[in-house]
DNA sequence: GCGACAG
DNA sequence: ATCTTGTCGC
């Protein structure tokens, strides 16, 4: 069985047509989620973590990790086909569904406007925001290394996201709307989830849980 | 043709 | 993403 990228591109274009970039979620956020995906056994196992935090105090309410056999290779521009199955498995276990979900990776800042945040948002019919550590496409002006600076991420003349200096002297974050969230709100909510670290709290916790980092170990000791 | 390329 | 210790800078 081989992968037909031309076919998948058509699928992405069709799905991208269904993405909505107007705010369609309750402005009163009580729970906010974060996702992260990692791999084990040389990539044979995909590990997805989803965490739900209370807002605005950011305490961990619930989290789940799902491990599935990896069925798709990593191909730039087709990341979601590799990662969404495990994310869906983790999502099914979440009881307290969040009001908003921050996804690791791009939203519409994608060649065909369907990064994993947008794709997952459609599959879950959830408001999502893409939070990526690297750029996939688009161009932007160099910005000062001081936290708080922002510049548009552009593809030709179209704004596909934002480049945000989330912390001093760190590499910037690439923020873009996923689904049911406007570009303006995407940036706004990521900023509201920043607590002195490069990554917004939901993403930071999902990353810690997925990789069993010290932040997560401390949480386990408290229980 | 050449380089870029989320996780 | 992942393999991995110390180390430079804020």
PDB file of C-alpha atoms (C1' of nucleotides) in Angstrom:
ATOM      1  CA  UNK A   1       0.000   0.000   0.000  1.00  0.00           C
ATOM      2  CA  UNK A   2       1.449   3.332  -0.985  1.00  0.00           C
ATOM      3  CA  UNK A   3       0.458   6.848  -0.072  1.00  0.00           C
ATOM      4  CA  UNK A   4      -1.227   8.996  -2.671  1.00  0.00           C
ATOM      5  CA  UNK A   5      -0.217  12.536  -1.775  1.00  0.00           C
ATOM      6  CA  UNK A   6      -2.179  14.046  -4.629  1.00  0.00           C
ATOM      7  CA  UNK A   7      -5.300  12.410  -3.274  1.00  0.00           C
ATOM      8  CA  UNK A   8      -4.530  13.594   0.263  1.00  0.00           C
ATOM      9  CA  UNK A   9      -3.967  17.114  -1.004  1.00  0.00           C
ATOM     10  CA  UNK A  10      -7.478  17.088  -2.432  1.00  0.00           C
ATOM     11  CA  UNK A  11      -8.791  15.839   0.898  1.00  0.00           C
ATOM     12  CA  UNK A  12      -7.007  18.698   2.660  1.00  0.00           C
ATOM     13  CA  UNK A  13      -8.372  21.310   0.267  1.00  0.00           C
ATOM     14  CA  UNK A  14     -11.869  19.962   0.732  1.00  0.00           C
ATOM     15  CA  UNK A  15     -11.548  19.956   4.525  1.00  0.00           C
ATOM     16  CA  UNK A  16      -9.972  23.423   4.507  1.00  0.00           C
ATOM     17  CA  UNK A  17     -13.178  24.649   2.895  1.00  0.00           C
ATOM     18  CA  UNK A  18     -15.044  23.639   6.019  1.00  0.00           C
ATOM     19  CA  UNK A  19     -12.759  25.486   8.407  1.00  0.00           C
ATOM     20  CA  UNK A  20     -14.411  28.503   9.989  1.00  0.00           C
ATOM     21  CA  UNK A  21     -12.355  31.469  11.123  1.00  0.00           C
ATOM     22  CA  UNK A  22     -14.963  33.397  13.082  1.00  0.00           C
ATOM     23  CA  UNK A  23     -15.229  33.035  16.843  1.00  0.00           C
ATOM     24  CA  UNK A  24     -17.650  30.249  17.636  1.00  0.00           C
ATOM     25  CA  UNK A  25     -17.112  29.446  21.302  1.00  0.00           C
ATOM     26  CA  UNK A  26     -18.202  30.764  24.660  1.00  0.00           C
ATOM     27  CA  UNK A  27     -16.150  33.810  25.606  1.00  0.00           C
ATOM     28  CA  UNK A  28     -16.441  32.697  29.223  1.00  0.00           C
ATOM     29  CA  UNK A  29     -13.682  30.106  29.251  1.00  0.00           C
ATOM     30  CA  UNK A  30     -13.651  27.742  32.210  1.00  0.00           C
ATOM     31  CA  UNK A  31     -11.531  24.942  30.787  1.00  0.00           C
ATOM     32  CA  UNK A  32      -8.776  25.091  28.243  1.00  0.00           C
ATOM     33  CA  UNK A  33      -7.022  22.097  26.695  1.00  0.00           C
ATOM     34  CA  UNK A  34      -3.595  21.370  25.300  1.00  0.00           C
ATOM     35  CA  UNK A  35      -2.180  18.575  23.134  1.00  0.00           C
ATOM     36  CA  UNK A  36       1.227  17.146  22.377  1.00  0.00           C
ATOM     37  CA  UNK A  37       2.417  14.134  20.424  1.00  0.00           C
ATOM     38  CA  UNK A  38       5.617  12.163  20.754  1.00  0.00           C
ATOM     39  CA  UNK A  39       7.008   8.880  19.488  1.00  0.00           C
ATOM     40  CA  UNK A  40       8.492   5.729  20.978  1.00  0.00           C
ATOM     41  CA  UNK A  41      10.316   2.705  19.681  1.00  0.00           C
ATOM     42  CA  UNK A  42      11.980   4.591  16.873  1.00  0.00           C
ATOM     43  CA  UNK A  43       8.693   6.020  15.707  1.00  0.00           C
ATOM     44  CA  UNK A  44       6.711   2.790  15.651  1.00  0.00           C
ATOM     45  CA  UNK A  45       4.485   3.981  18.477  1.00  0.00           C
ATOM     46  CA  UNK A  46       2.672   7.312  18.471  1.00  0.00           C
ATOM     47  CA  UNK A  47       2.002   8.771  21.903  1.00  0.00           C
ATOM     48  CA  UNK A  48      -0.601  11.525  22.227  1.00  0.00           C
ATOM     49  CA  UNK A  49      -1.307  13.513  25.373  1.00  0.00           C
ATOM     50  CA  UNK A  50      -4.257  15.798  26.000  1.00  0.00           C
ATOM     51  CA  UNK A  51      -4.581  17.864  29.145  1.00  0.00           C
ATOM     52  CA  UNK A  52      -7.444  19.994  30.431  1.00  0.00           C
ATOM     53  CA  UNK A  53      -6.634  22.955  32.661  1.00  0.00           C
ATOM     54  CA  UNK A  54      -9.008  25.182  34.567  1.00  0.00           C
ATOM     55  CA  UNK A  55      -9.023  28.815  33.507  1.00  0.00           C
ATOM     56  CA  UNK A  56      -7.767  31.259  34.655  1.00  0.00           C
ATOM     57  CA  UNK A  57      -5.909  29.453  37.434  1.00  0.00           C
ATOM     58  CA  UNK A  58      -4.386  26.819  35.161  1.00  0.00           C
ATOM     59  CA  UNK A  59      -4.633  23.855  37.503  1.00  0.00           C
ATOM     60  CA  UNK A  60      -4.616  20.412  35.909  1.00  0.00           C
ATOM     61  CA  UNK A  61      -8.170  19.058  35.849  1.00  0.00           C
ATOM     62  CA  UNK A  62      -7.653  15.965  33.739  1.00  0.00           C
ATOM     63  CA  UNK A  63      -5.241  14.371  31.292  1.00  0.00           C
ATOM     64  CA  UNK A  64      -4.966  11.249  29.191  1.00  0.00           C
ATOM     65  CA  UNK A  65      -2.238   9.627  27.142  1.00  0.00           C
ATOM     66  CA  UNK A  66      -2.938   7.270  24.241  1.00  0.00           C
ATOM     67  CA  UNK A  67      -0.410   5.041  22.512  1.00  0.00           C
ATOM     68  CA  UNK A  68      -1.141   3.702  19.047  1.00  0.00           C
ATOM     69  CA  UNK A  69       0.861   1.935  16.397  1.00  0.00           C
ATOM     70  CA  UNK A  70       2.149   4.544  13.946  1.00  0.00           C
ATOM     71  CA  UNK A  71       0.503   4.127  10.544  1.00  0.00           C
ATOM     72  CA  UNK A  72       1.743   7.105   8.587  1.00  0.00           C
ATOM     73  CA  UNK A  73       5.225   8.610   8.010  1.00  0.00           C
ATOM     74  CA  UNK A  74       6.208  12.176   8.725  1.00  0.00           C
ATOM     75  CA  UNK A  75       5.809  14.216   5.576  1.00  0.00           C
ATOM     76  CA  UNK A  76       5.937  18.027   5.887  1.00  0.00           C
ATOM     77  CA  UNK A  77       2.470  19.304   5.037  1.00  0.00           C
ATOM     78  CA  UNK A  78       0.797  16.008   5.975  1.00  0.00           C
ATOM     79  CA  UNK A  79       1.584  15.849   9.667  1.00  0.00           C
ATOM     80  CA  UNK A  80      -2.035  15.536  10.756  1.00  0.00           C
ATOM     81  CA  UNK A  81      -2.520  12.186   9.013  1.00  0.00           C
ATOM     82  CA  UNK A  82       0.289  10.819  11.152  1.00  0.00           C
ATOM     83  CA  UNK A  83      -0.813  12.268  14.482  1.00  0.00           C
ATOM     84  CA  UNK A  84      -4.572  12.613  14.609  1.00  0.00           C
ATOM     85  CA  UNK A  85      -5.482   8.945  15.250  1.00  0.00           C
ATOM     86  CA  UNK A  86      -3.672   8.935  18.602  1.00  0.00           C
ATOM     87  CA  UNK A  87      -5.075  12.356  19.461  1.00  0.00           C
ATOM     88  CA  UNK A  88      -8.620  11.113  18.818  1.00  0.00           C
ATOM     89  CA  UNK A  89      -7.970   8.115  21.074  1.00  0.00           C
ATOM     90  CA  UNK A  90      -6.794  10.385  23.890  1.00  0.00           C
ATOM     91  CA  UNK A  91      -9.705  12.743  23.327  1.00  0.00           C
ATOM     92  CA  UNK A  92     -12.292   9.976  23.718  1.00  0.00           C
ATOM     93  CA  UNK A  93     -11.099   9.454  27.268  1.00  0.00           C
ATOM     94  CA  UNK A  94     -11.491  13.096  28.272  1.00  0.00           C
ATOM     95  CA  UNK A  95     -14.618  13.615  30.370  1.00  0.00           C
ATOM     96  CA  UNK A  96     -14.384  17.352  30.950  1.00  0.00           C
ATOM     97  CA  UNK A  97     -14.232  18.659  27.405  1.00  0.00           C
ATOM     98  CA  UNK A  98     -12.490  22.070  27.307  1.00  0.00           C
ATOM     99  CA  UNK A  99     -13.998  25.257  25.883  1.00  0.00           C
ATOM    100  CA  UNK A 100     -10.926  25.845  23.753  1.00  0.00           C
ATOM    101  CA  UNK A 101      -8.083  23.606  22.602  1.00  0.00           C
ATOM    102  CA  UNK A 102      -4.462  24.593  21.916  1.00  0.00           C
ATOM    103  CA  UNK A 103      -2.885  22.153  19.485  1.00  0.00           C
ATOM    104  CA  UNK A 104       0.830  21.661  18.928  1.00  0.00           C
ATOM    105  CA  UNK A 105       1.513  22.501  15.290  1.00  0.00           C
ATOM    106  CA  UNK A 106       0.044  24.839  12.713  1.00  0.00           C
ATOM    107  CA  UNK A 107      -3.579  25.853  12.270  1.00  0.00           C
ATOM    108  CA  UNK A 108      -4.221  27.493   8.902  1.00  0.00           C
ATOM    109  CA  UNK A 109      -0.557  28.497   8.571  1.00  0.00           C
ATOM    110  CA  UNK A 110      -0.217  25.610   6.149  1.00  0.00           C
ATOM    111  CA  UNK A 111       0.267  25.377   2.351  1.00  0.00           C
ATOM    112  CA  UNK A 112      -3.350  24.268   1.925  1.00  0.00           C
ATOM    113  CA  UNK A 113      -4.637  25.921   5.107  1.00  0.00           C
ATOM    114  CA  UNK A 114      -5.117  22.657   6.959  1.00  0.00           C
ATOM    115  CA  UNK A 115      -2.487  22.239   9.625  1.00  0.00           C
ATOM    116  CA  UNK A 116      -3.156  19.721  12.401  1.00  0.00           C
ATOM    117  CA  UNK A 117      -4.934  22.260  14.606  1.00  0.00           C
ATOM    118  CA  UNK A 118      -7.469  22.951  11.864  1.00  0.00           C
ATOM    119  CA  UNK A 119      -7.806  19.294  10.906  1.00  0.00           C
ATOM    120  CA  UNK A 120      -8.308  18.182  14.508  1.00  0.00           C
ATOM    121  CA  UNK A 121     -10.717  21.047  15.124  1.00  0.00           C
ATOM    122  CA  UNK A 122     -12.898  19.813  12.283  1.00  0.00           C
ATOM    123  CA  UNK A 123     -12.758  16.191  13.410  1.00  0.00           C
ATOM    124  CA  UNK A 124     -13.720  17.123  16.972  1.00  0.00           C
ATOM    125  CA  UNK A 125     -15.906  20.077  16.008  1.00  0.00           C
ATOM    126  CA  UNK A 126     -13.957  22.063  18.589  1.00  0.00           C
ATOM    127  CA  UNK A 127     -12.540  25.589  18.655  1.00  0.00           C
ATOM    128  CA  UNK A 128      -8.778  25.134  18.153  1.00  0.00           C
ATOM    129  CA  UNK A 129      -5.640  27.244  17.944  1.00  0.00           C
ATOM    130  CA  UNK A 130      -2.355  26.164  16.394  1.00  0.00           C
ATOM    131  CA  UNK A 131       0.777  26.725  18.478  1.00  0.00           C
ATOM    132  CA  UNK A 132       3.929  25.736  16.575  1.00  0.00           C
ATOM    133  CA  UNK A 133       7.585  26.063  17.541  1.00  0.00           C
ATOM    134  CA  UNK A 134       8.712  26.300  13.951  1.00  0.00           C
ATOM    135  CA  UNK A 135       7.468  27.808  10.731  1.00  0.00           C
ATOM    136  CA  UNK A 136       6.064  25.580   8.020  1.00  0.00           C
ATOM    137  CA  UNK A 137       5.304  28.236   5.422  1.00  0.00           C
ATOM    138  CA  UNK A 138       4.843  31.980   5.135  1.00  0.00           C
ATOM    139  CA  UNK A 139       7.221  34.885   5.664  1.00  0.00           C
ATOM    140  CA  UNK A 140       7.647  37.419   8.415  1.00  0.00           C
ATOM    141  CA  UNK A 141       9.778  40.319   9.527  1.00  0.00           C
ATOM    142  CA  UNK A 142      12.460  39.811  12.107  1.00  0.00           C
ATOM    143  CA  UNK A 143      11.174  40.866  15.496  1.00  0.00           C
ATOM    144  CA  UNK A 144      12.890  42.097  18.683  1.00  0.00           C
ATOM    145  CA  UNK A 145      13.836  39.364  21.142  1.00  0.00           C
ATOM    146  CA  UNK A 146      11.822  40.999  23.887  1.00  0.00           C
ATOM    147  CA  UNK A 147       8.660  39.206  25.015  1.00  0.00           C
ATOM    148  CA  UNK A 148       5.407  40.631  23.750  1.00  0.00           C
ATOM    149  CA  UNK A 149       6.518  41.456  20.236  1.00  0.00           C
ATOM    150  CA  UNK A 150       4.301  40.174  17.441  1.00  0.00           C
ATOM    151  CA  UNK A 151       4.412  40.311  13.662  1.00  0.00           C
ATOM    152  CA  UNK A 152       2.038  38.860  11.051  1.00  0.00           C
ATOM    153  CA  UNK A 153       2.922  35.607   9.310  1.00  0.00           C
ATOM    154  CA  UNK A 154       2.150  36.180   5.645  1.00  0.00           C
ATOM    155  CA  UNK A 155       1.717  34.023   2.563  1.00  0.00           C
ATOM    156  CA  UNK A 156       1.851  36.442  -0.329  1.00  0.00           C
ATOM    157  CA  UNK A 157      -0.499  39.132   0.927  1.00  0.00           C
ATOM    158  CA  UNK A 158      -2.651  36.865   3.037  1.00  0.00           C
ATOM    159  CA  UNK A 159      -2.172  36.736   6.778  1.00  0.00           C
ATOM    160  CA  UNK A 160      -2.060  33.107   7.846  1.00  0.00           C
ATOM    161  CA  UNK A 161      -0.976  33.621  11.443  1.00  0.00           C
ATOM    162  CA  UNK A 162       1.293  35.436  13.861  1.00  0.00           C
ATOM    163  CA  UNK A 163       4.884  35.162  14.975  1.00  0.00           C
ATOM    164  CA  UNK A 164       4.983  35.794  18.700  1.00  0.00           C
ATOM    165  CA  UNK A 165       7.953  36.452  20.941  1.00  0.00           C
ATOM    166  CA  UNK A 166       6.438  34.697  23.950  1.00  0.00           C
ATOM    167  CA  UNK A 167       9.514  35.028  26.166  1.00  0.00           C
ATOM    168  CA  UNK A 168      12.719  37.068  26.181  1.00  0.00           C
ATOM    169  CA  UNK A 169      15.621  35.689  24.177  1.00  0.00           C
ATOM    170  CA  UNK A 170      13.765  32.600  22.991  1.00  0.00           C
ATOM    171  CA  UNK A 171      12.763  31.510  19.514  1.00  0.00           C
ATOM    172  CA  UNK A 172       9.309  32.844  18.662  1.00  0.00           C
ATOM    173  CA  UNK A 173       6.085  30.840  18.487  1.00  0.00           C
ATOM    174  CA  UNK A 174       3.982  30.517  15.334  1.00  0.00           C
ATOM    175  CA  UNK A 175       0.342  31.062  16.188  1.00  0.00           C
ATOM    176  CA  UNK A 176      -2.551  30.512  13.814  1.00  0.00           C
ATOM    177  CA  UNK A 177      -6.280  29.994  13.998  1.00  0.00           C
ATOM    178  CA  UNK A 178      -7.315  26.352  13.860  1.00  0.00           C
ATOM    179  CA  UNK A 179     -11.093  26.126  13.567  1.00  0.00           C
ATOM    180  CA  UNK A 180     -14.000  28.180  14.956  1.00  0.00           C
ATOM    181  CA  UNK A 181     -11.502  30.792  16.217  1.00  0.00           C
ATOM    182  CA  UNK A 182     -10.517  34.092  14.603  1.00  0.00           C
ATOM    183  CA  UNK A 183      -6.914  35.043  14.022  1.00  0.00           C
ATOM    184  CA  UNK A 184      -7.282  37.856  16.529  1.00  0.00           C
ATOM    185  CA  UNK A 185      -8.667  35.568  19.226  1.00  0.00           C
ATOM    186  CA  UNK A 186      -5.997  32.955  18.515  1.00  0.00           C
ATOM    187  CA  UNK A 187      -3.304  35.444  19.438  1.00  0.00           C
ATOM    188  CA  UNK A 188      -5.326  36.805  22.334  1.00  0.00           C
ATOM    189  CA  UNK A 189      -5.855  33.427  23.993  1.00  0.00           C
ATOM    190  CA  UNK A 190      -2.291  32.283  23.584  1.00  0.00           C
ATOM    191  CA  UNK A 191      -1.196  35.493  25.265  1.00  0.00           C
ATOM    192  CA  UNK A 192      -3.692  34.907  28.064  1.00  0.00           C
ATOM    193  CA  UNK A 193      -2.176  31.467  28.641  1.00  0.00           C
ATOM    194  CA  UNK A 194       1.403  32.691  28.877  1.00  0.00           C
ATOM    195  CA  UNK A 195       2.899  32.489  32.361  1.00  0.00           C
ATOM    196  CA  UNK A 196       6.545  33.388  31.984  1.00  0.00           C
ATOM    197  CA  UNK A 197       7.499  30.381  29.873  1.00  0.00           C
ATOM    198  CA  UNK A 198       7.942  30.142  26.133  1.00  0.00           C
ATOM    199  CA  UNK A 199       4.977  27.799  25.769  1.00  0.00           C
ATOM    200  CA  UNK A 200       1.424  28.666  26.831  1.00  0.00           C
ATOM    201  CA  UNK A 201       0.320  26.621  29.882  1.00  0.00           C
ATOM    202  CA  UNK A 202      -1.901  24.069  28.080  1.00  0.00           C
ATOM    203  CA  UNK A 203       0.859  23.207  25.618  1.00  0.00           C
ATOM    204  CA  UNK A 204       3.517  23.255  28.301  1.00  0.00           C
ATOM    205  CA  UNK A 205       1.563  20.794  30.438  1.00  0.00           C
ATOM    206  CA  UNK A 206       0.708  18.517  27.546  1.00  0.00           C
ATOM    207  CA  UNK A 207       4.388  18.433  26.645  1.00  0.00           C
ATOM    208  CA  UNK A 208       5.387  17.650  30.222  1.00  0.00           C
ATOM    209  CA  UNK A 209       2.828  14.855  30.500  1.00  0.00           C
ATOM    210  CA  UNK A 210       3.643  13.336  27.128  1.00  0.00           C
ATOM    211  CA  UNK A 211       7.357  13.298  27.869  1.00  0.00           C
ATOM    212  CA  UNK A 212       7.157  12.605  31.614  1.00  0.00           C
ATOM    213  CA  UNK A 213       9.148  15.731  32.434  1.00  0.00           C
ATOM    214  CA  UNK A 214       9.917  17.049  35.897  1.00  0.00           C
ATOM    215  CA  UNK A 215       6.967  19.412  35.833  1.00  0.00           C
ATOM    216  CA  UNK A 216       4.691  16.399  35.486  1.00  0.00           C
ATOM    217  CA  UNK A 217       6.557  14.323  38.088  1.00  0.00           C
ATOM    218  CA  UNK A 218       5.992  17.073  40.634  1.00  0.00           C
ATOM    219  CA  UNK A 219       2.279  16.961  39.874  1.00  0.00           C
ATOM    220  CA  UNK A 220       2.227  13.219  40.574  1.00  0.00           C
ATOM    221  CA  UNK A 221       3.969  13.686  43.924  1.00  0.00           C
ATOM    222  CA  UNK A 222       1.341  16.148  45.058  1.00  0.00           C
ATOM    223  CA  UNK A 223      -1.342  13.496  44.660  1.00  0.00           C
TER     224      UNK A 223
ATOM    225  C1'  DG B   1      16.862  23.375 -11.182  1.00  0.00           C
ATOM    226  C1'  DC B   2      17.611  24.483  -5.980  1.00  0.00           C
ATOM    227  C1'  DG B   3      16.364  25.033  -1.370  1.00  0.00           C
ATOM    228  C1'  DA B   4      12.702  24.721   2.439  1.00  0.00           C
ATOM    229  C1'  DC B   5      10.143  21.665   5.002  1.00  0.00           C
ATOM    230  C1'  DA B   6       4.917  21.591  11.629  1.00  0.00           C
ATOM    231  C1'  DG B   7       6.235  16.915  14.599  1.00  0.00           C
TER     232       DG B   7
ATOM    233  C1'  DA C   1       9.845  13.769  16.839  1.00  0.00           C
ATOM    234  C1'  DT C   2      14.236  11.260  18.897  1.00  0.00           C
ATOM    235  C1'  DC C   3      19.273  10.053  20.290  1.00  0.00           C
ATOM    236  C1'  DT C   4      21.909  13.034  24.654  1.00  0.00           C
ATOM    237  C1'  DT C   5      25.981  16.417  28.943  1.00  0.00           C
ATOM    238  C1'  DG C   6      27.506  20.055  29.650  1.00  0.00           C
ATOM    239  C1'  DT C   7      27.396  24.730  28.986  1.00  0.00           C
ATOM    240  C1'  DC C   8      26.788  29.688  27.564  1.00  0.00           C
ATOM    241  C1'  DG C   9      23.680  33.592  28.395  1.00  0.00           C
ATOM    242  C1'  DC C  10      19.887  36.156  30.396  1.00  0.00           C
TER     243       DC C  10
END
